GROMACS .gro file of C-alpha atoms in nm:
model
  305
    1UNK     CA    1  -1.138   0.712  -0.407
    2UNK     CA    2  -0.883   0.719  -0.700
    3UNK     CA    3  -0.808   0.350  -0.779
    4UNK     CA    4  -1.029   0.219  -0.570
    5UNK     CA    5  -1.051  -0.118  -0.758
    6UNK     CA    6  -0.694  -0.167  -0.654
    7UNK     CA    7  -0.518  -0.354  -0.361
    8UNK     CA    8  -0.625  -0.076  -0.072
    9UNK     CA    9  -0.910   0.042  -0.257
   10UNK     CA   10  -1.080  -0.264  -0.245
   11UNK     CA   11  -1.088  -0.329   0.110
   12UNK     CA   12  -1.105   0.079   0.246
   13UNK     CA   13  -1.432   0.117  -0.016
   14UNK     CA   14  -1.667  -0.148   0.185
   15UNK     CA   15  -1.576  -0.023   0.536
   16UNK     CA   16  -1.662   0.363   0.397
   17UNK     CA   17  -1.988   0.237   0.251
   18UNK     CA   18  -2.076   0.038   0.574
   19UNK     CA   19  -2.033   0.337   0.748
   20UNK     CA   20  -2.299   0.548   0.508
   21UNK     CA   21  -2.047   0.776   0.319
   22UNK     CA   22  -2.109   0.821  -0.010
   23UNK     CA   23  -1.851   0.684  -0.243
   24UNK     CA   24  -1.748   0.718  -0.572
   25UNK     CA   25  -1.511   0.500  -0.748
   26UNK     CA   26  -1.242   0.635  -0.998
   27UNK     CA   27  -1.028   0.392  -1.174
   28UNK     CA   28  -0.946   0.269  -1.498
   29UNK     CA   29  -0.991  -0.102  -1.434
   30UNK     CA   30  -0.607  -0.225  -1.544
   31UNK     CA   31  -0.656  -0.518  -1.290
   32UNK     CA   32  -1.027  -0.576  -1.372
   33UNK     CA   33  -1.368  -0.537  -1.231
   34UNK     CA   34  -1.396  -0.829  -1.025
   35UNK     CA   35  -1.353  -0.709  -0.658
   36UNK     CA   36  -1.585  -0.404  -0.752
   37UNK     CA   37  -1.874  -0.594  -0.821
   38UNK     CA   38  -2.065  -0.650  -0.471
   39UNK     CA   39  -2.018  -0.243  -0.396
   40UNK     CA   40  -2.305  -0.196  -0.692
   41UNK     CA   41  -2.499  -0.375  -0.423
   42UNK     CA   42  -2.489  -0.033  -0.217
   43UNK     CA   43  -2.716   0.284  -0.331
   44UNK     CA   44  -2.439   0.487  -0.220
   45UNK     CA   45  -2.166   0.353  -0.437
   46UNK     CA   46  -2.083   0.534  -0.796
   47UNK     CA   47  -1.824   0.397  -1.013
   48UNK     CA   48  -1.643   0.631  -1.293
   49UNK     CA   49  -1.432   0.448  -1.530
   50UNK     CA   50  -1.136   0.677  -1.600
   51UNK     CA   51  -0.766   0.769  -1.607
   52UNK     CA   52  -0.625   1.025  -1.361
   53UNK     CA   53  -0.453   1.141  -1.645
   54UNK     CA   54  -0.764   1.261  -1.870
   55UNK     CA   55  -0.831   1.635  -1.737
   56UNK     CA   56  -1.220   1.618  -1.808
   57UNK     CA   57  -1.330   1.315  -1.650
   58UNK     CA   58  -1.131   1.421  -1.363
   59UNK     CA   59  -1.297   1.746  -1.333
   60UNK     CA   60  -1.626   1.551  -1.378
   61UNK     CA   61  -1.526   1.324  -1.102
   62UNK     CA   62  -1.426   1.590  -0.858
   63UNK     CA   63  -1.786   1.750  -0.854
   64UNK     CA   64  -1.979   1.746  -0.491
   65UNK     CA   65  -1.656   1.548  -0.344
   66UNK     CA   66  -1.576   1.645   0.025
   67UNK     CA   67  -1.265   1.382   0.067
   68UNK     CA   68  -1.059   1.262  -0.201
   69UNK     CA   69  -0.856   0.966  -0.073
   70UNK     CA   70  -0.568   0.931  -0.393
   71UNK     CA   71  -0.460   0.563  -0.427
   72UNK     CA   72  -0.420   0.578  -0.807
   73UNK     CA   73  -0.121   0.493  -0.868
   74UNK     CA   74   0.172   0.300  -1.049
   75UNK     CA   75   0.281   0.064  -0.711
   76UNK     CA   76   0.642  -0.069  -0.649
   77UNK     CA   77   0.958  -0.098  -0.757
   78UNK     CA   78   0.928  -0.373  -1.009
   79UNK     CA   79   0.634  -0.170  -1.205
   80UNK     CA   80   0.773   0.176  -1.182
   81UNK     CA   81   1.141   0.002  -1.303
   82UNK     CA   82   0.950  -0.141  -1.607
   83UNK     CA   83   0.792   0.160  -1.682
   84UNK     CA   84   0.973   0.502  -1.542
   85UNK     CA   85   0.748   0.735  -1.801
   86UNK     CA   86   0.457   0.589  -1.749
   87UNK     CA   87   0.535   0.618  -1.337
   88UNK     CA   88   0.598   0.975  -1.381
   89UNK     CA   89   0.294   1.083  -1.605
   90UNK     CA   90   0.071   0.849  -1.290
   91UNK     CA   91   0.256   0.935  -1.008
   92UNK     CA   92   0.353   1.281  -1.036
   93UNK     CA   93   0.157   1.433  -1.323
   94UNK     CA   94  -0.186   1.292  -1.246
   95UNK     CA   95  -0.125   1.396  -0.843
   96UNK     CA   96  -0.062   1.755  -0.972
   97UNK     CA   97  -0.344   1.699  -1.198
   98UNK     CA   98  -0.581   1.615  -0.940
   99UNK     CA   99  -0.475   1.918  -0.688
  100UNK     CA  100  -0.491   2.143  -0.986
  101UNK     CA  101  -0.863   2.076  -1.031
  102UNK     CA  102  -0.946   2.000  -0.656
  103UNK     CA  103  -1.142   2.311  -0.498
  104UNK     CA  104  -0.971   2.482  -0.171
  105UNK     CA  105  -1.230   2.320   0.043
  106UNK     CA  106  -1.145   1.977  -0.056
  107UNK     CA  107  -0.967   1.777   0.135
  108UNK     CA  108  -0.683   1.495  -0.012
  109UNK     CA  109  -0.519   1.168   0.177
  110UNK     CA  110  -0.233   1.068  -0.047
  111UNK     CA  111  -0.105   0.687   0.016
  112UNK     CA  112   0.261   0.776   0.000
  113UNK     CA  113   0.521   0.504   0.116
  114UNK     CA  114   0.790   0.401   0.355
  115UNK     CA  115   0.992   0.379  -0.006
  116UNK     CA  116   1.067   0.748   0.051
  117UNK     CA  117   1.347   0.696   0.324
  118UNK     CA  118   1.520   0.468   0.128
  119UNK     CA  119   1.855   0.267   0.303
  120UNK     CA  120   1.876   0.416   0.649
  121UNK     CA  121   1.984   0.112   0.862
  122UNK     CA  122   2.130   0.303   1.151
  123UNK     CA  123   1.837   0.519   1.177
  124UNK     CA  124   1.469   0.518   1.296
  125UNK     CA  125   1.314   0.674   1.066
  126UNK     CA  126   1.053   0.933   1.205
  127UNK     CA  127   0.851   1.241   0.999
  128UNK     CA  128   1.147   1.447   1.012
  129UNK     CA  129   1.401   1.202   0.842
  130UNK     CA  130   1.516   1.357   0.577
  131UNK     CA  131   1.372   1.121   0.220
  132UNK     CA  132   1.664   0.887   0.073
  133UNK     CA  133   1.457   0.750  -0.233
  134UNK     CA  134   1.634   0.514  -0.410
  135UNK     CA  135   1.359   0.385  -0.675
  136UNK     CA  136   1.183   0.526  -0.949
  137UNK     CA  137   0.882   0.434  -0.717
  138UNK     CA  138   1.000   0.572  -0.442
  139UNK     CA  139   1.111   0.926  -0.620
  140UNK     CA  140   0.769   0.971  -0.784
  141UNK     CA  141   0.595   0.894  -0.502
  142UNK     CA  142   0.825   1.161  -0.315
  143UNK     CA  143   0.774   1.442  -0.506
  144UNK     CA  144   0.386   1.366  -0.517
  145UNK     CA  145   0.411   1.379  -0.153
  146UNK     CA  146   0.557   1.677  -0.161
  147UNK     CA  147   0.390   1.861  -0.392
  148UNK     CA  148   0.052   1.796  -0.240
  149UNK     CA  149   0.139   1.920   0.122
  150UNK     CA  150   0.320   2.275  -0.016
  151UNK     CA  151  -0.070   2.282  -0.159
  152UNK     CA  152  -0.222   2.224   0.167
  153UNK     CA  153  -0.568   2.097   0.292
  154UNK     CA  154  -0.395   1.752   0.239
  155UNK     CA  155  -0.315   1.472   0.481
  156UNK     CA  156   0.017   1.199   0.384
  157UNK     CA  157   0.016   0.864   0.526
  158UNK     CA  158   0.352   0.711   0.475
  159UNK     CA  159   0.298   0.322   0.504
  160UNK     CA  160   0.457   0.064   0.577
  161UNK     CA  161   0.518  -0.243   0.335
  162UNK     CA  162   0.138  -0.369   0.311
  163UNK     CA  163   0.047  -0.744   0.311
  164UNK     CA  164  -0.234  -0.966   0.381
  165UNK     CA  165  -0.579  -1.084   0.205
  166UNK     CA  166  -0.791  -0.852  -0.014
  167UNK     CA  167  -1.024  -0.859  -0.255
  168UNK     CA  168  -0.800  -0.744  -0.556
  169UNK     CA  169  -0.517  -0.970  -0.416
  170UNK     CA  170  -0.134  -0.885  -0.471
  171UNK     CA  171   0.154  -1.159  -0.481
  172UNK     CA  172   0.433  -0.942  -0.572
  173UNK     CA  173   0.450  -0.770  -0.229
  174UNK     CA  174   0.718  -0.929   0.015
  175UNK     CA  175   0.497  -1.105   0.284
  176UNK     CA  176   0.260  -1.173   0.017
  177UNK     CA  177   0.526  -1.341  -0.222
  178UNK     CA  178   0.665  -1.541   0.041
  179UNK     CA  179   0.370  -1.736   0.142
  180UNK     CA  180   0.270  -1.793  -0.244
  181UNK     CA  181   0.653  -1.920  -0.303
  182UNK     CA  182   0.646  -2.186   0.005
  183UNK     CA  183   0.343  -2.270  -0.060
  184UNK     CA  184   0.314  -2.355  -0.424
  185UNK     CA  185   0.711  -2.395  -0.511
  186UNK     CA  186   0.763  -2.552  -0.089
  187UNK     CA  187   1.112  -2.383  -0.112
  188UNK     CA  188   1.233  -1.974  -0.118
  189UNK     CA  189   1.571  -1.818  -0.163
  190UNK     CA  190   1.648  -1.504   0.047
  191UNK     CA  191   1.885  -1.236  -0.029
  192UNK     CA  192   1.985  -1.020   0.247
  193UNK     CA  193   1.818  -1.147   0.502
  194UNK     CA  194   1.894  -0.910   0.774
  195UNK     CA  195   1.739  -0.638   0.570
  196UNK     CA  196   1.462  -0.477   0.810
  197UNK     CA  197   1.119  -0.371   0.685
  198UNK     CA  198   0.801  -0.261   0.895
  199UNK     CA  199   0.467  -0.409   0.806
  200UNK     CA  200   0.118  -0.335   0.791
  201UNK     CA  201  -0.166  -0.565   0.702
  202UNK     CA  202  -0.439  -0.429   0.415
  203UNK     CA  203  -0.719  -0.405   0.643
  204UNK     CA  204  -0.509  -0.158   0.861
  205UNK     CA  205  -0.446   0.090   0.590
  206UNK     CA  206  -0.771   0.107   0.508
  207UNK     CA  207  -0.875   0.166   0.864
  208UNK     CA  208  -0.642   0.494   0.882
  209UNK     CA  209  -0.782   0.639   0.614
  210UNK     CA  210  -1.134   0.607   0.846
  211UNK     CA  211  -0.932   0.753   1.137
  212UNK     CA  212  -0.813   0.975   0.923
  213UNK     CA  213  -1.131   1.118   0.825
  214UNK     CA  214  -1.235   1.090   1.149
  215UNK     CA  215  -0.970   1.316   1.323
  216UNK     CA  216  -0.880   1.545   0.996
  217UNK     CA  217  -0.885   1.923   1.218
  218UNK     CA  218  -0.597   1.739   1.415
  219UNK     CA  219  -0.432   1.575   1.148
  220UNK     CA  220  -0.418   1.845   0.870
  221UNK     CA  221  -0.118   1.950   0.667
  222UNK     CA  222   0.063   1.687   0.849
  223UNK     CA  223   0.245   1.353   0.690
  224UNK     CA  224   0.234   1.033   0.966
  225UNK     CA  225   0.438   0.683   0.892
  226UNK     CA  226   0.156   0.479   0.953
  227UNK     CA  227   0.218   0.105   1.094
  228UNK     CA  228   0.329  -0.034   1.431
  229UNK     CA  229   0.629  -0.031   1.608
  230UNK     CA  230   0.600  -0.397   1.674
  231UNK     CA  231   0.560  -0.496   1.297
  232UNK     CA  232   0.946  -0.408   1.259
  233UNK     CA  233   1.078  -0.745   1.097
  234UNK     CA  234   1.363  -0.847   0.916
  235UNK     CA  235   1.305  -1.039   0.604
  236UNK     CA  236   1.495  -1.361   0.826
  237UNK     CA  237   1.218  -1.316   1.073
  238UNK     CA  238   0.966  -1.285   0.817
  239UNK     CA  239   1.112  -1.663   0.663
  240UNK     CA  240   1.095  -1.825   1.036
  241UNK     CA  241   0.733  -1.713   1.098
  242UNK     CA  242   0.622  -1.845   0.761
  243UNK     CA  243   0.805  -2.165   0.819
  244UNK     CA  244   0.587  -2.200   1.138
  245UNK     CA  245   0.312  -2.263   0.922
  246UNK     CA  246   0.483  -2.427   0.593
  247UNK     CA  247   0.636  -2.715   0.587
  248UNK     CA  248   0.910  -2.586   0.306
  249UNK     CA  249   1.284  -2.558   0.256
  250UNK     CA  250   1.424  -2.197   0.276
  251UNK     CA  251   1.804  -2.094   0.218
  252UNK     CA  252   1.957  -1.760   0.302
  253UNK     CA  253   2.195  -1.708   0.002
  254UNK     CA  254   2.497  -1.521   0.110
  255UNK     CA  255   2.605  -1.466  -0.266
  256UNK     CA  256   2.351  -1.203  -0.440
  257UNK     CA  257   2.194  -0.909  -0.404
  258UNK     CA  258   1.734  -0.861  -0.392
  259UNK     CA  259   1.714  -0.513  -0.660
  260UNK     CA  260   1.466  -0.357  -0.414
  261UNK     CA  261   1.727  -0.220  -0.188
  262UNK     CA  262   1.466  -0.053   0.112
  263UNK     CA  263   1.634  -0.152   0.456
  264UNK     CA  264   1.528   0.091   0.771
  265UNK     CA  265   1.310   0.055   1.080
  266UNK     CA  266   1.027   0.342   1.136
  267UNK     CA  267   0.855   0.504   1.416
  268UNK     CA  268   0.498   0.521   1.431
  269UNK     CA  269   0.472   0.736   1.783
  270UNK     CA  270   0.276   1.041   1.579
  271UNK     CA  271  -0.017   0.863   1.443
  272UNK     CA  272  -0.016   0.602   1.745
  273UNK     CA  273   0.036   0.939   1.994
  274UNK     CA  274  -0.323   1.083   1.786
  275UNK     CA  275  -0.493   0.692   1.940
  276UNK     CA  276  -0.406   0.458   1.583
  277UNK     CA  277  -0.294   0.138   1.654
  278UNK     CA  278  -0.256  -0.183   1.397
  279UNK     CA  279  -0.524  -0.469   1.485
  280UNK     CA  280  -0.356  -0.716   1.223
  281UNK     CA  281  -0.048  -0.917   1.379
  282UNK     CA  282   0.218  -1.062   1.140
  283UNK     CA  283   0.103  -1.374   1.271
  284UNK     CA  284  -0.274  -1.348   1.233
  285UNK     CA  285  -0.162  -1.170   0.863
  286UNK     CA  286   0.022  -1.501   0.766
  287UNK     CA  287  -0.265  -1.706   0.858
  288UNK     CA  288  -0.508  -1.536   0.645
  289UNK     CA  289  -0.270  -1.516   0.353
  290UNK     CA  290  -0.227  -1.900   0.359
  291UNK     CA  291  -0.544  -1.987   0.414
  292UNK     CA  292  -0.635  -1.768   0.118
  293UNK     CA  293  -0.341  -1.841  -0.094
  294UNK     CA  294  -0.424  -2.202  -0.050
  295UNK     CA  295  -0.739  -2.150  -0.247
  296UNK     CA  296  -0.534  -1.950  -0.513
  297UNK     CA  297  -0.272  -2.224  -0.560
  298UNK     CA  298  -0.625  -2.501  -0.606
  299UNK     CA  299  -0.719  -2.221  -0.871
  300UNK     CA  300  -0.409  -2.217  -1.095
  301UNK     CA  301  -0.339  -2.608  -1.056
  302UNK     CA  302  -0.692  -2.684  -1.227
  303UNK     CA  303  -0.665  -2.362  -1.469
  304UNK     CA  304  -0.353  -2.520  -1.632
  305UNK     CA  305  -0.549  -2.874  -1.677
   0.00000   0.00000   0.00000
């Protein structure tokens, strides 16, 4: 599992070494070892500390691997915006890097994104749409995509936007950030509210990849959206459900513009067709998060003491 100290990593690595797979760990630890440190628990767990980038630990890495699940990666819009090159030489470069050294018989999952379609608000975006990028994210991550299915012997999972509780937690991602913001600052500002996203809680993701390993022979050379039909939400929705729980004050600004400009509703009828469904409900999702979020916001008001 390439950065599998990240945000998906994380969560998918426990469920693979319940399960008995053997699992090795490749990431350079930019966000820390923290959420890695119970998997040392587990005789099959192997960490490598190392940069997609660096040809001969990568080789090294690669040795005796069956599956390679590929989360490494520069994530979002904000991050790739801040740092285009650096997106690229990740992204792109270290994908092609990987195949390049991968052997015929091993098989890749590449976490691509529901950034690839873009703006597409009249549309439901299925498989076939054709890609409407419009961040550096969402480019890189394209052509990655790309790349690694013209190789073959690789599977793409499109995703929707993720959210929810994991061990290496993220704020910055929409659900996520909205919680944290009513929670700790009790008020949010909302551009563009009708803009429509699909969702899909962390725990989900990680279970494709399982049913992803589990059904590969049907599932090969093939890219899915994964997510759930009835996780389609606009970010107004998003606001109301959170205000269910939060007692905070929340203004839809009609003057203003959010830079992340992604706005489409997906289909999920090819994975869900194959038997995968989403367990995670927005609601249940926005429970956890503020239950967890609560113990973040405890954490940073005594830190700054």
């Amino acid at each position: 599992v390439t950065g599998g100290a990240g945000y998906i990593g994380t969560t998918l690595v426990p469920m693979l070494l319940n399960k008995g797979y053997k699992v090795s760990v490749l990431d350079n630890l930019m966000y820390g070892s923290d959420p890695l440190l119970n998997f040392f628990n587990y005789d099959n767990f192997n960490f490598i500390h190392g940069d997609i980038r660096d040809q001969s630990i990568l080789k090294d890495s690669l040795k005796g691997i069956d599956i390679i699940i590929h989360l490494a990666a520069i994530v979002g819009f904000p991050a790739c915006k801040k740092s285009p090159e650096l997106a690229r030489a990740v992204n792109v470069e270290g994908t092609k890097l990987i195949n390049d050294l991968r052997s015929k018989n091993q098989v890749i999952f590449f976490g691509s994104t529901g950034s690839n379609y873009g703006d597409l608000e009249d549309d439901i975006c299925t498989e076939e749409t054709q890609l409407n990028p419009l961040t550096e994210y969402g480019v890189t991550k394209t052509e990655a995509e790309k790349y690694l299915l013209n190789a073959g012997n690789a599977i793409a999972y499109r995703f929707a936007t993720a959210f929810g509780v994991s061990p290496r937690l993220r704020i910055d991602l929409l659900i996520n950030d909205f919680v944290y913001q009513a929670l700790n600052n009790k008020n949010l500002i909302v551009y563009e509210k009708h803009f429509m996203r699909t969702f899909i809680d962390v725990s989900d993701i990680a279970r494709a990849f399982i049913f992803g390993i589990n059904n590969i022979d049907i599932m090969m050379n093939n890219v899915y959206n994964v997510g759930d039909d009835s996780m389609n939400y606009s970010k107004e929705q998003i606001c109301i459900e959170i205000k269910k729980i939060i007692d905070y004050y929340l203004h839809f600004a009609d003057i203003g513009q959010d830079l992340d400009k992604r706005n489409y509703i997906v289909s999920y009828d090819k994975i869900n067709a194959l038997g995968f469904k989403s367990k995670v409900n927005l609601q249940d999702g926005i429970n956890h998060l503020v239950k967890a979020l609560s113990i973040v916001s405890i954490e940073n008001k005594y830190s700054n003491i």
